[in-house]
Short mmCIF file of C-alpha atoms in Angstrom, two decimals:
data_model
loop_
_atom_site.label_atom_id
_atom_site.label_comp_id
_atom_site.label_asym_id
_atom_site.label_seq_id
_atom_site.Cartn_x
_atom_site.Cartn_y
_atom_site.Cartn_z
CA UNK A 1 -11.50 16.95 41.50
CA UNK A 2 -13.08 14.29 39.18
CA UNK A 3 -11.15 15.92 36.17
CA UNK A 4 -8.03 15.85 38.26
CA UNK A 5 -8.61 12.28 39.07
CA UNK A 6 -9.00 11.18 35.51
CA UNK A 7 -6.13 12.83 34.21
CA UNK A 8 -4.22 11.08 37.02
CA UNK A 9 -5.37 7.65 36.00
CA UNK A 10 -4.67 8.07 32.29
CA UNK A 11 -0.88 9.23 33.43
CA UNK A 12 -0.72 6.11 35.69
CA UNK A 13 -1.88 3.69 32.93
CA UNK A 14 1.05 1.41 32.33
CA UNK A 15 0.15 0.75 28.75
CA UNK A 16 0.03 4.47 27.80
CA UNK A 17 2.14 5.60 24.86
CA UNK A 18 5.34 7.19 26.24
CA UNK A 19 4.86 10.37 24.03
CA UNK A 20 1.24 10.56 24.97
CA UNK A 21 2.33 10.30 28.79
CA UNK A 22 4.73 13.05 28.54
CA UNK A 23 1.87 15.28 26.67
CA UNK A 24 -0.45 14.41 29.67
CA UNK A 25 2.03 15.47 32.20
CA UNK A 26 2.56 18.60 30.54
CA UNK A 27 -1.06 19.36 30.65
CA UNK A 28 -1.18 18.50 34.39
CA UNK A 29 2.00 20.89 34.88
CA UNK A 30 0.18 23.66 32.58
CA UNK A 31 2.88 23.40 30.41
CA UNK A 32 2.64 24.05 26.50
CA UNK A 33 2.89 21.14 24.11
CA UNK A 34 5.22 21.54 20.99
CA UNK A 35 4.02 21.35 17.47
CA UNK A 36 5.26 17.99 17.17
CA UNK A 37 3.27 16.85 20.01
CA UNK A 38 0.25 18.41 18.33
CA UNK A 39 0.79 16.16 15.44
CA UNK A 40 1.26 13.28 17.68
CA UNK A 41 -2.27 13.93 19.41
CA UNK A 42 -3.76 13.64 16.12
CA UNK A 43 -1.89 10.48 15.01
CA UNK A 44 -1.79 8.62 18.38
CA UNK A 45 -4.70 10.02 20.68
CA UNK A 46 -7.76 8.00 21.00
CA UNK A 47 -10.79 9.63 21.88
CA UNK A 48 -10.92 8.73 25.54
CA UNK A 49 -7.40 10.16 26.21
CA UNK A 50 -8.21 13.37 24.32
CA UNK A 51 -11.23 13.86 26.20
CA UNK A 52 -9.69 13.31 29.57
CA UNK A 53 -6.90 16.05 28.60
CA UNK A 54 -9.44 18.49 27.32
CA UNK A 55 -11.87 18.48 29.67
CA UNK A 56 -9.24 18.87 32.60
CA UNK A 57 -8.02 21.97 30.61
CA UNK A 58 -11.77 23.08 30.12
CA UNK A 59 -12.73 22.84 33.63
CA UNK A 60 -9.45 24.53 34.90
CA UNK A 61 -10.10 27.49 32.68
CA UNK A 62 -14.01 27.93 32.71
CA UNK A 63 -15.30 25.18 35.26
CA UNK A 64 -18.58 23.72 34.77
CA UNK A 65 -19.77 27.01 32.89
CA UNK A 66 -21.28 26.57 29.37
CA UNK A 67 -21.82 29.83 27.58
CA UNK A 68 -24.42 30.96 25.01
CA UNK A 69 -25.68 34.45 23.81
CA UNK A 70 -28.87 35.78 22.24
CA UNK A 71 -27.94 36.86 18.79
CA UNK A 72 -29.25 37.19 15.34
CA UNK A 73 -27.45 37.29 11.92
CA UNK A 74 -27.70 39.61 9.01
CA UNK A 75 -26.04 38.34 5.82
CA UNK A 76 -26.03 41.23 3.32
CA UNK A 77 -25.40 38.99 0.33
CA UNK A 78 -24.55 35.34 -0.88
CA UNK A 79 -22.87 36.71 -3.80
CA UNK A 80 -19.10 37.20 -4.00
CA UNK A 81 -16.40 37.82 -6.19
CA UNK A 82 -14.27 35.03 -4.70
CA UNK A 83 -14.78 31.10 -5.69
CA UNK A 84 -13.78 29.11 -2.68
CA UNK A 85 -14.09 25.56 -3.51
CA UNK A 86 -15.59 24.36 -0.24
CA UNK A 87 -18.24 27.06 -0.32
CA UNK A 88 -22.13 26.18 -0.62
CA UNK A 89 -23.49 29.66 0.39
CA UNK A 90 -21.92 32.18 -2.11
CA UNK A 91 -22.60 32.43 -5.64
CA UNK A 92 -20.62 34.22 -8.21
CA UNK A 93 -21.76 37.41 -9.78
CA UNK A 94 -22.76 35.52 -12.91
CA UNK A 95 -25.11 33.30 -11.02
CA UNK A 96 -26.96 36.34 -9.56
CA UNK A 97 -30.43 35.10 -10.14
CA UNK A 98 -29.54 32.60 -7.48
CA UNK A 99 -28.51 34.96 -4.91
CA UNK A 100 -29.72 37.96 -2.91
CA UNK A 101 -28.49 41.49 -2.17
CA UNK A 102 -29.86 43.35 0.86
CA UNK A 103 -30.05 47.23 0.73
CA UNK A 104 -29.16 49.26 3.66
CA UNK A 105 -32.93 49.91 4.57
CA UNK A 106 -33.35 46.02 4.44
CA UNK A 107 -30.62 45.48 7.04
CA UNK A 108 -31.88 48.18 9.29
CA UNK A 109 -35.30 46.72 8.82
CA UNK A 110 -34.07 43.46 10.28
CA UNK A 111 -32.36 45.23 13.31
CA UNK A 112 -35.54 46.97 14.00
CA UNK A 113 -37.45 43.71 13.91
CA UNK A 114 -35.75 42.77 17.35
CA UNK A 115 -36.68 46.33 19.04
CA UNK A 116 -37.63 45.28 22.46
CA UNK A 117 -36.17 41.93 22.50
CA UNK A 118 -33.24 41.53 24.89
CA UNK A 119 -30.75 40.70 22.17
CA UNK A 120 -27.43 41.43 22.97
CA UNK A 121 -25.41 40.98 19.50
CA UNK A 122 -25.98 41.15 15.82
CA UNK A 123 -23.52 39.13 13.77
CA UNK A 124 -23.02 40.42 10.32
CA UNK A 125 -21.41 38.46 7.57
CA UNK A 126 -21.77 37.50 4.07
CA UNK A 127 -20.36 37.52 0.48
CA UNK A 128 -17.78 40.14 -0.99
CA UNK A 129 -19.23 42.60 -3.66
CA UNK A 130 -17.84 45.92 -4.86
CA UNK A 131 -21.13 48.07 -3.61
CA UNK A 132 -20.57 46.65 -0.10
CA UNK A 133 -17.54 49.11 0.08
CA UNK A 134 -15.89 50.69 3.19
CA UNK A 135 -18.38 53.62 3.33
CA UNK A 136 -21.50 51.30 3.09
CA UNK A 137 -20.24 49.30 6.04
CA UNK A 138 -19.28 52.47 7.98
CA UNK A 139 -22.88 54.05 7.45
CA UNK A 140 -24.39 50.50 8.26
CA UNK A 141 -22.56 50.40 11.63
CA UNK A 142 -23.01 53.93 12.45
CA UNK A 143 -26.94 53.53 11.78
CA UNK A 144 -27.07 50.36 13.95
CA UNK A 145 -25.66 52.05 16.91
CA UNK A 146 -27.64 55.33 16.50
CA UNK A 147 -30.81 53.31 16.47
CA UNK A 148 -29.79 50.69 19.47
CA UNK A 149 -26.64 51.96 21.13
CA UNK A 150 -26.49 48.77 23.37
CA UNK A 151 -26.52 46.14 20.74
CA UNK A 152 -23.03 44.79 20.22
CA UNK A 153 -21.80 45.00 16.44
CA UNK A 154 -19.82 42.06 15.41
CA UNK A 155 -19.02 42.17 11.86
CA UNK A 156 -17.08 40.88 8.78
CA UNK A 157 -14.01 38.91 8.41
CA UNK A 158 -10.42 39.84 7.24
CA UNK A 159 -11.92 38.59 3.86
CA UNK A 160 -14.25 41.53 3.61
CA UNK A 161 -11.93 44.17 5.20
CA UNK A 162 -8.97 42.94 3.00
CA UNK A 163 -11.16 43.68 -0.20
CA UNK A 164 -12.73 47.09 0.96
CA UNK A 165 -9.53 48.38 2.36
CA UNK A 166 -7.80 47.74 -0.95
CA UNK A 167 -10.37 49.60 -2.88
CA UNK A 168 -10.56 52.34 -0.50
CA UNK A 169 -6.79 52.60 -0.67
CA UNK A 170 -6.37 52.86 2.96
CA UNK A 171 -3.86 50.42 4.86
CA UNK A 172 -5.09 47.89 7.63
CA UNK A 173 -4.38 49.99 10.62
CA UNK A 174 -6.14 53.04 9.13
CA UNK A 175 -9.15 50.90 7.99
CA UNK A 176 -9.67 49.14 11.45
CA UNK A 177 -9.46 52.18 13.28
CA UNK A 178 -12.06 53.83 11.05
CA UNK A 179 -14.36 50.72 11.64
CA UNK A 180 -13.91 50.90 15.25
CA UNK A 181 -14.98 54.73 15.23
CA UNK A 182 -17.95 53.92 13.15
CA UNK A 183 -19.40 51.38 15.52
CA UNK A 184 -17.79 48.04 15.04
CA UNK A 185 -17.13 46.36 18.40
CA UNK A 186 -15.68 42.86 17.58
CA UNK A 187 -14.99 40.79 14.74
CA UNK A 188 -16.00 37.03 14.10
CA UNK A 189 -13.35 34.47 13.15
CA UNK A 190 -14.31 33.46 9.76
CA UNK A 191 -12.48 33.19 6.65
CA UNK A 192 -9.37 31.65 8.09
CA UNK A 193 -10.02 28.24 6.52
CA UNK A 194 -6.39 26.59 6.61
CA UNK A 195 -3.80 28.81 6.68
CA UNK A 196 -1.01 26.61 5.21
CA UNK A 197 -0.47 27.77 1.46
CA UNK A 198 -0.43 24.14 0.38
CA UNK A 199 -4.17 23.75 1.24
CA UNK A 200 -5.03 27.32 1.14
CA UNK A 201 -4.12 27.93 -2.48
CA UNK A 202 -6.17 24.87 -3.41
CA UNK A 203 -9.46 25.54 -1.63
CA UNK A 204 -9.39 29.52 -1.67
CA UNK A 205 -6.78 30.92 -3.54
CA UNK A 206 -8.08 34.52 -4.51
CA UNK A 207 -8.95 35.67 -1.34
CA UNK A 208 -6.65 37.19 1.49
CA UNK A 209 -3.78 34.74 2.71
CA UNK A 210 -2.88 33.73 5.95
CA UNK A 211 -0.40 36.56 6.68
CA UNK A 212 -3.15 38.98 5.65
CA UNK A 213 -5.84 37.52 7.90
CA UNK A 214 -3.71 37.29 10.82
CA UNK A 215 -2.46 41.12 10.18
CA UNK A 216 -5.96 42.43 10.19
CA UNK A 217 -6.67 40.81 13.44
CA UNK A 218 -3.52 42.14 14.88
CA UNK A 219 -4.32 45.48 13.87
CA UNK A 220 -7.78 45.04 15.60
CA UNK A 221 -6.14 43.92 18.69
CA UNK A 222 -3.81 46.96 18.86
CA UNK A 223 -6.76 48.85 19.33
CA UNK A 224 -7.75 47.29 22.36
CA UNK A 225 -10.64 45.05 20.78
CA UNK A 226 -11.48 41.47 20.54
CA UNK A 227 -12.05 39.02 18.03
CA UNK A 228 -12.58 35.14 17.25
CA UNK A 229 -10.73 32.63 15.33
CA UNK A 230 -11.99 29.68 13.25
CA UNK A 231 -10.62 26.70 11.40
CA UNK A 232 -12.10 24.70 8.37
CA UNK A 233 -11.28 21.09 8.96
CA UNK A 234 -11.89 17.61 7.61
CA UNK A 235 -11.47 18.29 3.73
CA UNK A 236 -8.20 17.71 2.13
CA UNK A 237 -5.77 18.91 4.72
CA UNK A 238 -3.41 16.80 6.66
CA UNK A 239 -3.04 16.69 10.47
CA UNK A 240 0.06 18.83 10.32
CA UNK A 241 -2.00 21.43 8.45
CA UNK A 242 -4.27 21.62 11.18
CA UNK A 243 -1.54 22.16 13.77
CA UNK A 244 0.28 24.62 11.86
CA UNK A 245 -2.88 26.85 11.62
CA UNK A 246 -3.32 26.54 15.38
CA UNK A 247 0.32 27.45 15.74
CA UNK A 248 -0.06 30.77 13.89
CA UNK A 249 -2.99 31.50 16.17
CA UNK A 250 -1.36 30.60 19.31
CA UNK A 251 1.63 32.97 18.13
CA UNK A 252 -0.49 35.85 17.57
CA UNK A 253 -2.59 35.22 20.87
CA UNK A 254 1.02 35.30 22.69
CA UNK A 255 1.62 38.49 20.95
CA UNK A 256 -1.60 40.54 21.33
CA UNK A 257 -4.25 38.44 23.80
CA UNK A 258 -7.00 39.74 21.44
CA UNK A 259 -8.66 36.61 20.72
CA UNK A 260 -11.33 35.13 22.77
CA UNK A 261 -12.82 32.11 21.25
CA UNK A 262 -11.42 29.61 18.99
CA UNK A 263 -14.15 27.80 16.60
CA UNK A 264 -13.35 24.64 14.60
CA UNK A 265 -15.80 24.61 11.49
CA UNK A 266 -16.47 21.10 10.33
CA UNK A 267 -16.33 20.93 6.30
CA UNK A 268 -19.75 19.97 4.82
CA UNK A 269 -19.85 18.59 1.51
CA UNK A 270 -23.27 19.63 0.28
CA UNK A 271 -23.64 21.75 -3.03
CA UNK A 272 -20.06 22.87 -3.42
CA UNK A 273 -16.95 21.99 -5.55
CA UNK A 274 -15.54 19.64 -2.98
CA UNK A 275 -18.75 17.45 -2.59
CA UNK A 276 -16.70 14.26 -3.62
CA UNK A 277 -14.80 14.46 -0.27
CA UNK A 278 -16.64 12.71 2.52
CA UNK A 279 -17.22 14.46 5.75
CA UNK A 280 -15.28 13.82 8.78
CA UNK A 281 -17.10 11.41 11.61
CA UNK A 282 -18.42 12.65 14.75
CA UNK A 283 -15.43 10.77 16.47
CA UNK A 284 -13.12 12.88 14.53
CA UNK A 285 -15.04 16.21 15.17
CA UNK A 286 -14.65 15.37 18.84
CA UNK A 287 -11.19 14.67 18.62
CA UNK A 288 -10.78 17.95 16.84
CA UNK A 289 -12.39 19.87 19.40
CA UNK A 290 -10.38 17.98 22.15
CA UNK A 291 -6.90 18.68 20.39
CA UNK A 292 -7.85 22.33 19.73
CA UNK A 293 -8.42 22.85 23.67
CA UNK A 294 -5.09 21.20 24.42
CA UNK A 295 -3.05 22.90 21.84
CA UNK A 296 -4.65 26.36 22.15
CA UNK A 297 -3.48 26.89 25.80
CA UNK A 298 -3.79 30.81 25.44
CA UNK A 299 -7.27 30.91 24.08
CA UNK A 300 -10.00 31.08 27.15
CA UNK A 301 -12.76 29.52 25.16
CA UNK A 302 -13.53 26.96 22.48
CA UNK A 303 -16.86 27.19 20.79
CA UNK A 304 -18.99 24.45 18.90
CA UNK A 305 -21.65 25.72 16.68
CA UNK A 306 -24.69 23.60 17.36
CA UNK A 307 -26.39 24.69 14.17
CA UNK A 308 -23.65 23.16 12.00
CA UNK A 309 -22.75 19.95 13.91
CA UNK A 310 -26.19 19.05 15.31
CA UNK A 311 -27.48 19.42 18.82
CA UNK A 312 -26.52 15.98 20.00
CA UNK A 313 -22.78 16.58 18.95
CA UNK A 314 -22.68 20.02 20.66
CA UNK A 315 -23.77 18.22 23.91
CA UNK A 316 -20.94 15.55 23.28
CA UNK A 317 -18.65 18.14 22.71
CA UNK A 318 -18.92 19.57 26.08
CA UNK A 319 -17.08 16.84 27.38
CA UNK A 320 -14.30 17.28 24.74
CA UNK A 321 -13.01 20.84 25.66
CA UNK A 322 -15.97 22.82 24.55
CA UNK A 323 -17.44 25.51 26.91
CA UNK A 324 -19.63 27.56 24.51
CA UNK A 325 -22.20 26.51 22.05
CA UNK A 326 -23.04 29.89 20.31
CA UNK A 327 -26.42 31.47 20.49
CA UNK A 328 -30.16 31.16 19.80
CA UNK A 329 -29.73 32.34 16.06
CA UNK A 330 -33.45 32.67 15.64
CA UNK A 331 -33.38 31.22 12.14
CA UNK A 332 -31.51 34.04 10.84
CA UNK A 333 -28.44 32.48 8.95
CA UNK A 334 -28.28 30.34 5.94
CA UNK A 335 -24.79 29.60 5.92
CA UNK A 336 -25.04 26.38 7.80
CA UNK A 337 -28.07 25.05 6.09
CA UNK A 338 -26.93 25.59 2.69
CA UNK A 339 -23.57 23.72 3.49
CA UNK A 340 -25.79 20.55 4.71
CA UNK A 341 -25.85 21.18 8.33
CA UNK A 342 -28.35 18.81 10.11
CA UNK A 343 -30.31 22.22 11.20
CA UNK A 344 -31.93 23.51 8.11
CA UNK A 345 -34.07 26.29 10.07
CA UNK A 346 -31.33 26.88 12.74
CA UNK A 347 -33.08 28.45 15.72
CA UNK A 348 -33.34 27.45 19.29
CA UNK A 349 -35.30 28.97 22.34
CA UNK A 350 -33.39 30.19 25.33
CA UNK A 351 -35.07 27.45 27.26
CA UNK A 352 -34.06 24.74 24.64
CA UNK A 353 -30.34 25.87 24.74
CA UNK A 354 -30.53 25.93 28.74
CA UNK A 355 -32.10 22.40 28.61
CA UNK A 356 -29.74 21.27 26.17
CA UNK A 357 -26.72 22.05 28.37
CA UNK A 358 -28.43 20.98 31.50
CA UNK A 359 -29.03 17.46 30.41
CA UNK A 360 -25.04 16.82 30.31
CA UNK A 361 -24.63 18.07 33.60
CA UNK A 362 -23.06 21.57 32.71
CA UNK A 363 -23.89 24.98 34.22
CA UNK A 364 -25.75 27.43 31.48
CA UNK A 365 -24.56 30.71 31.39
CA UNK A 366 -25.93 33.52 29.08
CA UNK A 367 -23.18 35.92 28.15
CA UNK A 368 -22.64 38.89 26.11
CA UNK A 369 -20.22 38.96 23.20
CA UNK A 370 -17.18 39.67 25.34
CA UNK A 371 -18.39 37.02 27.93
CA UNK A 372 -19.75 39.03 30.67
CA UNK A 373 -22.60 37.30 32.36
CA UNK A 374 -25.84 38.35 31.64
CA UNK A 375 -27.95 35.56 33.16
CA UNK A 376 -26.86 32.61 35.29
CA UNK A 377 -29.51 30.00 34.33
CA UNK A 378 -28.44 27.25 36.60
CA UNK A 379 -31.37 27.65 39.08
CA UNK A 380 -33.66 29.61 36.75
CA UNK A 381 -37.53 28.55 36.64
CA UNK A 382 -38.80 29.09 33.28
CA UNK A 383 -42.77 29.80 33.19
CA UNK A 384 -44.17 26.62 31.81
CA UNK A 385 -47.44 28.02 31.33
CA UNK A 386 -46.57 30.11 28.38
CA UNK A 387 -45.31 28.57 24.98
CA UNK A 388 -41.67 28.42 24.34
CA UNK A 389 -40.27 31.25 22.38
CA UNK A 390 -37.02 32.23 20.99
CA UNK A 391 -36.42 35.02 23.61
CA UNK A 392 -37.08 35.92 27.19
CA UNK A 393 -37.26 39.44 28.65
CA UNK A 394 -34.94 38.93 31.73
CA UNK A 395 -32.96 41.10 34.05
CA UNK A 396 -29.44 42.01 33.03
CA UNK A 397 -26.89 41.46 35.98
CA UNK A 398 -24.16 43.83 36.51
#
């Protein structure tokens, strides 16, 4: 009721801009806002106004729940055939001495390191190289599922799939079906960046375009499978480019219903070709989360990567439309830290995540990749006699 009351107070404010009041009334009536209204939210909406609207939607869709999962990352390589201007992570093949290339055995050794731990997901994404071809990844997925059938394989973005399908001379539909048969269970949302060609051609010209990115997700959704979506914001794009990006996602979601989560990704300017561009402020970050929650009415979840934006900002985001702050990570990813994220060694224990969520009055829920509840931590009591560790062996709720 508190979210309802706050929204009504905003609507009743006699000083509120007329267009913003119309948007607030649409939110109250569960009506979709237009492209032009999305741009207006960026141009006119102050943080307080946007937070009220976004929190209202968040609580209507997900109540007070805040989700996280227990996952780890495998990053096969940071070498890449593409030269994205914003990327601090990848190295071109000519810079091979600065990179790594994991073998199949290396990756399976990482999987086995977590034997006996109640991890629910492995997240696999990295650079694009010819030797990591279609057969390589099919063999990898099959080997993971053979070793640990219950571990959910979330792997690769359309950037990788477009490249390996083209080399293998298979169409998207065939390629995605073969990946599913090999053990792939969902797709992360990376590689989306900004869809509009005015911006994409400047920052990521070589890799798959917007239409190809969306087409690969559509083929995956046609198989009855799920994926996530991202948007890289806070660099050279204008507000209308952000709205265009979300509009394309909203249209595909209307068609397939296959997206689970939208993740705004903050541009970080450390050690890349766009280092001269200042980063967005925390206020702009929170405004962007809120507008995403308002605009993407057909997405169930909005996620903030705590490892990218900091733990404090992640807590704040939970009042601006965000209901998921990702997972424990266990220091298995370098993508965030190499880009200049506050977290240089991104690992948080389950207990730390639960406490972070509870500190701002939210209800912590451990989920699996498909948002089934694994453990409700609202009233869970941790054993304080043992030192905190990254993972706890807990019963799985059916």
